[in-house]
C-alpha cells in the first residue's frame, strides 16, 4: 500500500493516472506531464553550483566483478541498491549531476545462478530530489519489478523474484522520464549464470556504455546541465564507458593489465538510452561472443565488432598471444575521437615475432 505522500507524488508523475504504457517499464504519463517533470528536473540541475563535486568519481572499477558461481544448489541473495544523486566530473573541469545506483556508473554487477532467488531492496535516501525504481530484465513480473520498487526520497521498497533463465541482463531505472535517468547513469548488469556455470578465464572486466546530453559543447569547462532537447534529438555531448570521458584509458584511470597468454572475459551493458554500441577490441578479436548476453546459446567465433543495443548486454572473450595495448571502443569512431568512449588493456610479456613483429627490419 502506498502512503498518502507517495501516492500524490506518483499521481503527479502520471503513475496510476490516465497514462499510455511503455512496455516493460513503469507506466508513463501524458505528454504534458512528461514536459512538466522534465522542466522541473532540468531547473533543479541548472541550479547546482558549477564545479562543486561531492564525489571524486562515478566510474565503476571494471575489475570489480563478483566471483564466478561454484555451487550446484540454488541460493537466496539479499541485495540492496541505493539510489545516489551526485555531482562529479565527466572530464577535468566539466561537472555534471549524475543519478546512479550505489554511486557508480554502471551500477554494481550482480552475479547469481539460474534458479536463485533475489531479495532486492531499493533505497532512495532523503537527500535525493527524484523518485526512482529499478526494472530487471532478468525478472518475470510487471515492469521487471519497476512498479513494485517505485520510491520517493526517504523511502525504500523490497521485492523477491526467482531467476528462471540464464543470461547477462540490464537493470535500469524506469520512472516516467526513464531515458533521462538512464542517461544520467541509472543502469547496470545482472549476470544469471547457467546451472553448469561458465568456462573459467583468467580475468573478467565489466563495462557500461551510455550517452550524456548536456547544455554545453563537449569539453567546455564549467557545470553541464541536462539537455532534454538534445536527448530527444539523440545528439549526445558525450558517449562514455563507465560514465566518464576515457575513464579507463591510459591517460586516466587505466590501462587495465593482463599477462600474455591470459584469457579475458568482458561483460558490457549498453544503457543508452538511444545509441547502439558497435563494440570492438582494436588489435584483437572476440574469440567467443554472445550477442544480447545470451550465454545459454552457442557463441559467435572470432567476431570483430558486436552490436549491443540499448537495453541489452554483451559477453565476449579475448585471447592474448602477443604483448600489446588493446583499445576497447565503439566502432562508430567519432564517439571515440570526439565524445569520450575508450578503455585500454595492456597485455604484458615478451614479444612473439612469429605472430606479430612490430619492426621486422630491425
mmCIF file of C-alpha atoms in Angstrom:
data_model
loop_
_atom_site.group_PDB
_atom_site.id
_atom_site.type_symbol
_atom_site.label_atom_id
_atom_site.label_comp_id
_atom_site.label_asym_id
_atom_site.label_seq_id
_atom_site.Cartn_x
_atom_site.Cartn_y
_atom_site.Cartn_z
ATOM 1 C CA UNK A 1 0.000 0.000 0.000
ATOM 2 C CA UNK A 2 1.272 3.486 -0.887
ATOM 3 C CA UNK A 3 1.246 6.112 1.828
ATOM 4 C CA UNK A 4 -0.572 9.378 1.010
ATOM 5 C CA UNK A 5 2.565 11.384 0.209
ATOM 6 C CA UNK A 6 3.935 8.715 -2.084
ATOM 7 C CA UNK A 7 0.616 8.283 -3.868
ATOM 8 C CA UNK A 8 0.291 12.021 -4.533
ATOM 9 C CA UNK A 9 3.802 12.245 -5.980
ATOM 10 C CA UNK A 10 3.321 9.211 -8.210
ATOM 11 C CA UNK A 11 -0.017 10.543 -9.430
ATOM 12 C CA UNK A 12 1.650 13.874 -10.218
ATOM 13 C CA UNK A 13 4.180 11.984 -12.334
ATOM 14 C CA UNK A 14 1.419 10.097 -14.112
ATOM 15 C CA UNK A 15 1.899 6.702 -12.464
ATOM 16 C CA UNK A 16 -1.510 5.260 -11.681
ATOM 17 C CA UNK A 17 -3.399 8.018 -13.532
ATOM 18 C CA UNK A 18 -4.552 8.386 -17.140
ATOM 19 C CA UNK A 19 -1.496 7.076 -18.964
ATOM 20 C CA UNK A 20 -0.055 5.464 -22.000
ATOM 21 C CA UNK A 21 2.049 2.356 -21.345
ATOM 22 C CA UNK A 22 5.713 1.772 -22.143
ATOM 23 C CA UNK A 23 6.155 -1.993 -22.467
ATOM 24 C CA UNK A 24 8.282 -3.455 -19.701
ATOM 25 C CA UNK A 25 8.538 -0.208 -17.735
ATOM 26 C CA UNK A 26 6.584 1.652 -15.121
ATOM 27 C CA UNK A 27 3.583 3.443 -16.604
ATOM 28 C CA UNK A 28 4.288 6.685 -18.437
ATOM 29 C CA UNK A 29 2.424 9.964 -18.073
ATOM 30 C CA UNK A 30 0.762 12.141 -20.691
ATOM 31 C CA UNK A 31 2.934 14.411 -22.839
ATOM 32 C CA UNK A 32 2.093 17.457 -20.695
ATOM 33 C CA UNK A 33 3.109 15.672 -17.503
ATOM 34 C CA UNK A 34 6.398 14.477 -19.024
ATOM 35 C CA UNK A 35 7.205 18.035 -20.110
ATOM 36 C CA UNK A 36 6.411 19.418 -16.649
ATOM 37 C CA UNK A 37 8.532 16.830 -14.849
ATOM 38 C CA UNK A 38 11.399 17.255 -17.317
ATOM 39 C CA UNK A 39 11.355 21.030 -16.856
ATOM 40 C CA UNK A 40 11.368 20.659 -13.079
ATOM 41 C CA UNK A 41 14.322 18.266 -13.134
ATOM 42 C CA UNK A 42 16.258 20.424 -15.585
ATOM 43 C CA UNK A 43 15.743 23.526 -13.444
ATOM 44 C CA UNK A 44 16.920 21.657 -10.353
ATOM 45 C CA UNK A 45 20.057 20.543 -12.130
ATOM 46 C CA UNK A 46 20.746 24.002 -13.552
ATOM 47 C CA UNK A 47 20.590 25.392 -10.036
ATOM 48 C CA UNK A 48 23.514 23.178 -8.941
ATOM 49 C CA UNK A 49 26.688 25.099 -8.086
ATOM 50 C CA UNK A 50 29.086 24.924 -11.053
ATOM 51 C CA UNK A 51 32.224 22.864 -10.466
ATOM 52 C CA UNK A 52 31.224 21.766 -6.968
ATOM 53 C CA UNK A 53 31.664 17.979 -6.752
ATOM 54 C CA UNK A 54 30.659 15.719 -3.906
ATOM 55 C CA UNK A 55 32.377 12.520 -5.127
ATOM 56 C CA UNK A 56 35.779 12.027 -6.769
ATOM 57 C CA UNK A 57 34.443 9.742 -9.478
ATOM 58 C CA UNK A 58 31.383 7.794 -10.592
ATOM 59 C CA UNK A 59 33.310 5.479 -12.937
ATOM 60 C CA UNK A 60 32.805 1.858 -11.859
ATOM 61 C CA UNK A 61 36.016 -0.139 -11.462
ATOM 62 C CA UNK A 62 35.992 -2.673 -14.348
ATOM 63 C CA UNK A 63 37.783 -5.230 -12.161
ATOM 64 C CA UNK A 64 35.051 -5.130 -9.501
ATOM 65 C CA UNK A 65 33.364 -8.313 -10.735
ATOM 66 C CA UNK A 66 31.756 -10.825 -8.341
ATOM 67 C CA UNK A 67 33.414 -14.241 -8.159
ATOM 68 C CA UNK A 68 32.198 -16.978 -10.537
ATOM 69 C CA UNK A 69 29.493 -19.299 -9.216
ATOM 70 C CA UNK A 70 30.866 -22.550 -7.792
ATOM 71 C CA UNK A 71 27.883 -24.460 -6.389
ATOM 72 C CA UNK A 72 25.186 -26.864 -7.516
ATOM 73 C CA UNK A 73 22.268 -25.708 -5.372
ATOM 74 C CA UNK A 74 20.072 -22.595 -5.508
ATOM 75 C CA UNK A 75 20.768 -19.742 -3.133
ATOM 76 C CA UNK A 76 18.875 -16.690 -1.883
ATOM 77 C CA UNK A 77 20.622 -13.341 -2.290
ATOM 78 C CA UNK A 78 19.741 -10.291 -0.183
ATOM 79 C CA UNK A 79 20.768 -7.339 -2.354
ATOM 80 C CA UNK A 80 20.328 -3.647 -1.524
ATOM 81 C CA UNK A 81 20.756 -0.952 -4.157
ATOM 82 C CA UNK A 82 20.875 2.680 -3.059
ATOM 83 C CA UNK A 83 19.954 5.427 -5.493
ATOM 84 C CA UNK A 84 22.532 8.212 -5.240
ATOM 85 C CA UNK A 85 22.264 11.602 -6.932
ATOM 86 C CA UNK A 86 25.787 13.031 -7.056
ATOM 87 C CA UNK A 87 27.831 15.699 -8.812
ATOM 88 C CA UNK A 88 31.111 14.579 -10.392
ATOM 89 C CA UNK A 89 33.409 15.396 -13.281
ATOM 90 C CA UNK A 90 32.790 13.930 -16.729
ATOM 91 C CA UNK A 91 36.304 15.129 -17.533
ATOM 92 C CA UNK A 92 38.589 17.596 -15.731
ATOM 93 C CA UNK A 93 36.839 20.943 -15.411
ATOM 94 C CA UNK A 94 33.440 19.622 -16.560
ATOM 95 C CA UNK A 95 30.892 18.743 -13.863
ATOM 96 C CA UNK A 96 27.548 17.001 -14.232
ATOM 97 C CA UNK A 97 24.726 15.852 -11.943
ATOM 98 C CA UNK A 98 24.588 12.060 -12.151
ATOM 99 C CA UNK A 99 21.869 9.713 -10.960
ATOM 100 C CA UNK A 100 23.306 6.320 -10.004
ATOM 101 C CA UNK A 101 22.875 3.011 -8.280
ATOM 102 C CA UNK A 102 25.356 2.897 -5.368
ATOM 103 C CA UNK A 103 27.221 5.952 -6.639
ATOM 104 C CA UNK A 104 28.755 4.348 -9.709
ATOM 105 C CA UNK A 105 28.197 4.041 -13.474
ATOM 106 C CA UNK A 106 27.286 1.412 -14.407
ATOM 107 C CA UNK A 107 25.642 0.197 -11.207
ATOM 108 C CA UNK A 108 27.175 -2.762 -9.362
ATOM 109 C CA UNK A 109 27.364 -6.013 -11.286
ATOM 110 C CA UNK A 110 25.148 -8.630 -9.636
ATOM 111 C CA UNK A 111 26.063 -12.295 -10.179
ATOM 112 C CA UNK A 112 23.706 -15.166 -9.452
ATOM 113 C CA UNK A 113 22.834 -18.663 -10.720
ATOM 114 C CA UNK A 114 19.802 -19.822 -12.671
ATOM 115 C CA UNK A 115 17.184 -20.820 -10.098
ATOM 116 C CA UNK A 116 18.497 -18.497 -7.372
ATOM 117 C CA UNK A 117 16.149 -16.113 -5.566
ATOM 118 C CA UNK A 118 16.831 -12.379 -5.495
ATOM 119 C CA UNK A 119 15.524 -10.475 -2.475
ATOM 120 C CA UNK A 120 16.028 -6.887 -3.617
ATOM 121 C CA UNK A 121 15.659 -3.718 -1.588
ATOM 122 C CA UNK A 122 15.812 -0.334 -3.340
ATOM 123 C CA UNK A 123 16.581 2.646 -1.099
ATOM 124 C CA UNK A 124 16.032 6.283 -2.091
ATOM 125 C CA UNK A 125 17.718 8.493 0.552
ATOM 126 C CA UNK A 126 16.017 11.625 1.885
ATOM 127 C CA UNK A 127 18.583 13.966 0.332
ATOM 128 C CA UNK A 128 17.642 12.968 -3.218
ATOM 129 C CA UNK A 129 15.369 15.075 -5.424
ATOM 130 C CA UNK A 130 13.785 12.411 -7.657
ATOM 131 C CA UNK A 131 11.625 9.298 -7.366
ATOM 132 C CA UNK A 132 13.439 6.185 -8.611
ATOM 133 C CA UNK A 133 12.826 2.492 -9.229
ATOM 134 C CA UNK A 134 14.508 -0.461 -10.919
ATOM 135 C CA UNK A 135 13.495 -2.681 -13.835
ATOM 136 C CA UNK A 136 15.367 -6.017 -14.050
ATOM 137 C CA UNK A 137 15.282 -7.641 -17.489
ATOM 138 C CA UNK A 138 16.135 -10.896 -15.688
ATOM 139 C CA UNK A 139 12.840 -10.898 -13.754
ATOM 140 C CA UNK A 140 9.381 -12.183 -14.660
ATOM 141 C CA UNK A 141 6.877 -9.665 -13.279
ATOM 142 C CA UNK A 142 5.222 -6.326 -14.059
ATOM 143 C CA UNK A 143 7.836 -3.883 -15.279
ATOM 144 C CA UNK A 144 10.609 -6.232 -14.218
ATOM 145 C CA UNK A 145 9.805 -5.064 -10.640
ATOM 146 C CA UNK A 146 9.740 -1.367 -11.600
ATOM 147 C CA UNK A 147 6.260 -0.630 -10.322
ATOM 148 C CA UNK A 148 6.824 -2.518 -7.065
ATOM 149 C CA UNK A 149 10.066 -0.635 -6.365
ATOM 150 C CA UNK A 150 8.991 2.934 -7.185
ATOM 151 C CA UNK A 151 10.081 5.049 -4.206
ATOM 152 C CA UNK A 152 10.209 8.743 -3.326
ATOM 153 C CA UNK A 153 13.158 10.292 -1.469
ATOM 154 C CA UNK A 154 13.236 8.922 2.055
ATOM 155 C CA UNK A 155 11.551 5.636 1.117
ATOM 156 C CA UNK A 156 12.558 2.064 0.325
ATOM 157 C CA UNK A 157 10.792 -0.909 -1.223
ATOM 158 C CA UNK A 158 11.547 -4.635 -1.468
ATOM 159 C CA UNK A 159 10.678 -7.404 -3.923
ATOM 160 C CA UNK A 160 11.520 -11.089 -4.239
ATOM 161 C CA UNK A 161 11.998 -12.900 -7.550
ATOM 162 C CA UNK A 162 13.274 -16.310 -8.583
ATOM 163 C CA UNK A 163 15.588 -16.045 -11.579
ATOM 164 C CA UNK A 164 14.282 -18.523 -14.111
ATOM 165 C CA UNK A 165 16.515 -18.019 -17.161
ATOM 166 C CA UNK A 166 20.274 -17.578 -17.666
ATOM 167 C CA UNK A 167 21.972 -14.669 -19.419
ATOM 168 C CA UNK A 168 23.503 -11.245 -18.946
ATOM 169 C CA UNK A 169 20.716 -8.691 -18.461
ATOM 170 C CA UNK A 170 20.439 -4.967 -17.901
ATOM 171 C CA UNK A 171 18.732 -3.403 -14.924
ATOM 172 C CA UNK A 172 17.771 0.277 -15.063
ATOM 173 C CA UNK A 173 15.591 2.995 -13.602
ATOM 174 C CA UNK A 174 12.154 3.045 -15.283
ATOM 175 C CA UNK A 175 10.280 6.056 -13.895
ATOM 176 C CA UNK A 176 8.330 8.146 -16.439
ATOM 177 C CA UNK A 177 11.419 10.056 -17.605
ATOM 178 C CA UNK A 178 13.363 6.798 -17.749
ATOM 179 C CA UNK A 179 15.517 7.974 -20.660
ATOM 180 C CA UNK A 180 16.841 10.877 -18.608
ATOM 181 C CA UNK A 181 17.531 8.759 -15.529
ATOM 182 C CA UNK A 182 19.357 6.110 -17.582
ATOM 183 C CA UNK A 183 21.378 8.719 -19.478
ATOM 184 C CA UNK A 184 22.406 10.241 -16.142
ATOM 185 C CA UNK A 185 23.760 6.849 -15.039
ATOM 186 C CA UNK A 186 20.976 4.622 -13.660
ATOM 187 C CA UNK A 187 21.683 1.233 -15.218
ATOM 188 C CA UNK A 188 23.769 -1.874 -14.539
ATOM 189 C CA UNK A 189 24.052 -5.612 -15.221
ATOM 190 C CA UNK A 190 22.833 -8.767 -13.545
ATOM 191 C CA UNK A 191 24.539 -11.960 -14.712
ATOM 192 C CA UNK A 192 22.474 -15.112 -14.263
ATOM 193 C CA UNK A 193 24.904 -17.972 -14.790
ATOM 194 C CA UNK A 194 23.542 -21.215 -16.256
ATOM 195 C CA UNK A 195 23.329 -24.151 -13.856
ATOM 196 C CA UNK A 196 26.542 -25.630 -15.298
ATOM 197 C CA UNK A 197 28.381 -22.322 -14.879
ATOM 198 C CA UNK A 198 30.708 -20.535 -17.289
ATOM 199 C CA UNK A 199 34.131 -21.655 -18.535
ATOM 200 C CA UNK A 200 36.989 -20.488 -16.355
ATOM 201 C CA UNK A 201 39.038 -17.495 -17.543
ATOM 202 C CA UNK A 202 41.988 -15.589 -16.096
ATOM 203 C CA UNK A 203 40.385 -12.129 -15.960
ATOM 204 C CA UNK A 204 36.893 -10.652 -16.072
ATOM 205 C CA UNK A 205 36.114 -6.974 -16.735
ATOM 206 C CA UNK A 206 32.823 -5.060 -16.525
ATOM 207 C CA UNK A 207 31.864 -2.010 -18.603
ATOM 208 C CA UNK A 208 28.774 0.055 -19.324
ATOM 209 C CA UNK A 209 28.131 2.401 -22.243
ATOM 210 C CA UNK A 210 25.738 5.344 -22.164
ATOM 211 C CA UNK A 211 25.243 8.769 -23.699
ATOM 212 C CA UNK A 212 25.190 12.039 -21.737
ATOM 213 C CA UNK A 213 23.221 15.002 -23.108
ATOM 214 C CA UNK A 214 24.184 18.454 -21.822
ATOM 215 C CA UNK A 215 23.624 22.150 -22.474
ATOM 216 C CA UNK A 216 27.261 22.823 -23.388
ATOM 217 C CA UNK A 217 29.611 21.512 -26.072
ATOM 218 C CA UNK A 218 31.967 18.594 -25.444
ATOM 219 C CA UNK A 219 34.910 19.705 -23.326
ATOM 220 C CA UNK A 220 33.601 23.184 -22.485
ATOM 221 C CA UNK A 221 34.582 23.845 -18.889
ATOM 222 C CA UNK A 222 32.006 24.518 -16.201
ATOM 223 C CA UNK A 223 28.872 22.783 -14.995
ATOM 224 C CA UNK A 224 26.876 20.964 -17.674
ATOM 225 C CA UNK A 225 23.118 20.801 -17.069
ATOM 226 C CA UNK A 226 20.994 18.068 -18.613
ATOM 227 C CA UNK A 227 19.588 18.923 -22.056
ATOM 228 C CA UNK A 228 16.222 17.269 -22.726
ATOM 229 C CA UNK A 229 16.040 18.597 -26.303
ATOM 230 C CA UNK A 230 19.433 17.115 -27.197
ATOM 231 C CA UNK A 231 18.294 13.773 -25.785
ATOM 232 C CA UNK A 232 15.061 13.885 -27.810
ATOM 233 C CA UNK A 233 17.166 14.618 -30.912
ATOM 234 C CA UNK A 234 19.578 11.808 -29.943
ATOM 235 C CA UNK A 235 22.548 14.191 -30.163
ATOM 236 C CA UNK A 236 24.816 13.358 -27.197
ATOM 237 C CA UNK A 237 27.549 15.565 -25.818
ATOM 238 C CA UNK A 238 29.452 12.537 -24.508
ATOM 239 C CA UNK A 239 29.350 8.788 -25.127
ATOM 240 C CA UNK A 240 31.225 7.007 -22.358
ATOM 241 C CA UNK A 241 32.386 3.695 -20.986
ATOM 242 C CA UNK A 242 31.737 3.745 -17.228
ATOM 243 C CA UNK A 243 30.290 7.222 -17.075
ATOM 244 C CA UNK A 244 33.309 9.464 -17.655
ATOM 245 C CA UNK A 245 35.352 10.552 -20.662
ATOM 246 C CA UNK A 246 38.106 7.962 -21.312
ATOM 247 C CA UNK A 247 37.622 6.705 -17.744
ATOM 248 C CA UNK A 248 39.865 3.638 -18.064
ATOM 249 C CA UNK A 249 42.198 4.802 -20.816
ATOM 250 C CA UNK A 250 45.913 5.004 -20.061
ATOM 251 C CA UNK A 251 45.731 8.784 -19.676
ATOM 252 C CA UNK A 252 43.109 8.458 -16.942
ATOM 253 C CA UNK A 253 42.479 5.515 -14.562
ATOM 254 C CA UNK A 254 43.807 2.847 -16.935
ATOM 255 C CA UNK A 255 45.144 0.866 -18.501
ATOM 256 C CA UNK A 256 43.963 -2.441 -17.114
ATOM 257 C CA UNK A 257 46.723 -5.063 -17.181
ATOM 258 C CA UNK A 258 46.915 -8.768 -18.001
ATOM 259 C CA UNK A 259 49.780 -11.120 -18.799
ATOM 260 C CA UNK A 260 50.473 -12.519 -22.244
ATOM 261 C CA UNK A 261 48.599 -15.786 -22.664
ATOM 262 C CA UNK A 262 45.811 -14.837 -20.248
ATOM 263 C CA UNK A 263 42.186 -15.301 -21.235
ATOM 264 C CA UNK A 264 39.954 -12.265 -20.731
ATOM 265 C CA UNK A 265 36.170 -12.151 -20.481
ATOM 266 C CA UNK A 266 34.423 -8.809 -20.947
ATOM 267 C CA UNK A 267 30.898 -8.039 -19.776
ATOM 268 C CA UNK A 268 29.317 -4.953 -21.344
ATOM 269 C CA UNK A 269 25.892 -3.403 -20.808
ATOM 270 C CA UNK A 270 24.512 -0.632 -23.003
ATOM 271 C CA UNK A 271 22.299 1.702 -21.024
ATOM 272 C CA UNK A 272 21.764 4.013 -23.953
ATOM 273 C CA UNK A 273 19.169 5.400 -23.810
ATOM 274 C CA UNK A 274 19.372 5.789 -27.595
ATOM 275 C CA UNK A 275 22.702 4.771 -29.154
ATOM 276 C CA UNK A 276 23.630 1.232 -30.206
ATOM 277 C CA UNK A 277 27.220 0.293 -29.404
ATOM 278 C CA UNK A 278 29.487 -1.288 -32.019
ATOM 279 C CA UNK A 279 31.829 -2.933 -29.545
ATOM 280 C CA UNK A 280 35.291 -3.765 -30.872
ATOM 281 C CA UNK A 281 38.700 -4.586 -29.353
ATOM 282 C CA UNK A 282 41.301 -2.834 -31.533
ATOM 283 C CA UNK A 283 44.249 -5.186 -32.010
ATOM 284 C CA UNK A 284 42.218 -8.225 -31.030
ATOM 285 C CA UNK A 285 39.005 -10.115 -31.702
ATOM 286 C CA UNK A 286 36.156 -11.613 -29.702
ATOM 287 C CA UNK A 287 37.289 -15.252 -29.723
ATOM 288 C CA UNK A 288 33.839 -16.127 -28.404
ATOM 289 C CA UNK A 289 30.978 -13.637 -28.449
ATOM 290 C CA UNK A 290 27.482 -13.944 -27.041
ATOM 291 C CA UNK A 291 25.191 -11.352 -28.664
ATOM 292 C CA UNK A 292 22.463 -9.990 -26.375
ATOM 293 C CA UNK A 293 24.199 -11.614 -23.405
ATOM 294 C CA UNK A 294 22.568 -14.907 -24.420
ATOM 295 C CA UNK A 295 25.140 -17.145 -22.729
ATOM 296 C CA UNK A 296 22.928 -20.230 -22.996
ATOM 297 C CA UNK A 297 23.401 -20.047 -26.794
ATOM 298 C CA UNK A 298 26.349 -21.127 -28.892
ATOM 299 C CA UNK A 299 28.783 -18.196 -29.189
ATOM 300 C CA UNK A 300 29.906 -16.482 -32.359
ATOM 301 C CA UNK A 301 33.544 -17.284 -33.113
ATOM 302 C CA UNK A 302 36.273 -14.744 -33.883
ATOM 303 C CA UNK A 303 33.842 -11.843 -34.143
ATOM 304 C CA UNK A 304 35.369 -8.451 -34.798
ATOM 305 C CA UNK A 305 32.616 -5.966 -33.892
ATOM 306 C CA UNK A 306 29.435 -6.733 -31.972
ATOM 307 C CA UNK A 307 26.290 -4.639 -31.877
ATOM 308 C CA UNK A 308 24.999 -4.070 -28.360
ATOM 309 C CA UNK A 309 21.643 -2.317 -28.470
ATOM 310 C CA UNK A 310 20.347 -0.018 -25.731
ATOM 311 C CA UNK A 311 18.790 -2.205 -23.074
ATOM 312 C CA UNK A 312 20.991 -5.173 -23.910
ATOM 313 C CA UNK A 313 24.273 -6.770 -22.872
ATOM 314 C CA UNK A 314 27.283 -8.479 -24.403
ATOM 315 C CA UNK A 315 29.640 -11.174 -23.141
ATOM 316 C CA UNK A 316 32.858 -11.892 -25.024
ATOM 317 C CA UNK A 317 36.276 -13.452 -24.503
ATOM 318 C CA UNK A 318 39.678 -12.474 -25.873
ATOM 319 C CA UNK A 319 42.899 -14.426 -26.128
ATOM 320 C CA UNK A 320 46.208 -12.573 -25.639
ATOM 321 C CA UNK A 321 49.012 -14.303 -27.569
ATOM 322 C CA UNK A 322 51.161 -11.169 -28.004
ATOM 323 C CA UNK A 323 52.038 -8.130 -25.882
ATOM 324 C CA UNK A 324 50.013 -5.114 -26.956
ATOM 325 C CA UNK A 325 47.625 -2.385 -25.887
ATOM 326 C CA UNK A 326 44.033 -3.389 -26.668
ATOM 327 C CA UNK A 327 41.669 -0.473 -27.165
ATOM 328 C CA UNK A 328 38.032 -1.179 -26.353
ATOM 329 C CA UNK A 329 35.921 1.133 -28.492
ATOM 330 C CA UNK A 330 32.591 1.782 -30.111
ATOM 331 C CA UNK A 331 33.499 1.462 -33.801
ATOM 332 C CA UNK A 332 31.264 4.410 -34.588
ATOM 333 C CA UNK A 333 34.634 6.081 -34.186
ATOM 334 C CA UNK A 334 33.587 9.698 -33.785
ATOM 335 C CA UNK A 335 32.371 8.592 -30.379
ATOM 336 C CA UNK A 336 35.960 7.627 -29.606
ATOM 337 C CA UNK A 337 37.693 10.620 -31.177
ATOM 338 C CA UNK A 338 35.149 13.279 -30.155
ATOM 339 C CA UNK A 339 32.795 12.035 -27.432
ATOM 340 C CA UNK A 340 34.972 10.208 -24.889
ATOM 341 C CA UNK A 341 34.479 6.458 -25.360
ATOM 342 C CA UNK A 342 37.640 4.405 -24.796
ATOM 343 C CA UNK A 343 39.114 1.881 -22.372
ATOM 344 C CA UNK A 344 42.537 0.253 -22.692
ATOM 345 C CA UNK A 345 44.004 -3.094 -21.658
ATOM 346 C CA UNK A 346 47.769 -3.674 -21.652
ATOM 347 C CA UNK A 347 48.979 -7.208 -22.369
ATOM 348 C CA UNK A 348 52.410 -7.574 -20.718
ATOM 349 C CA UNK A 349 55.129 -10.028 -21.722
ATOM 350 C CA UNK A 350 57.862 -10.891 -24.194
ATOM 351 C CA UNK A 351 57.401 -10.270 -27.905
ATOM 352 C CA UNK A 352 56.188 -13.095 -30.159
ATOM 353 C CA UNK A 353 57.645 -12.092 -33.562
ATOM 354 C CA UNK A 354 56.340 -15.242 -35.265
ATOM 355 C CA UNK A 355 52.817 -13.985 -34.556
ATOM 356 C CA UNK A 356 53.402 -10.219 -34.701
ATOM 357 C CA UNK A 357 56.650 -8.388 -35.355
ATOM 358 C CA UNK A 358 56.330 -4.616 -34.867
ATOM 359 C CA UNK A 359 59.749 -3.989 -36.501
ATOM 360 C CA UNK A 360 60.702 -6.781 -38.934
ATOM 361 C CA UNK A 361 63.661 -4.814 -40.351
ATOM 362 C CA UNK A 362 65.435 -4.410 -37.025
#
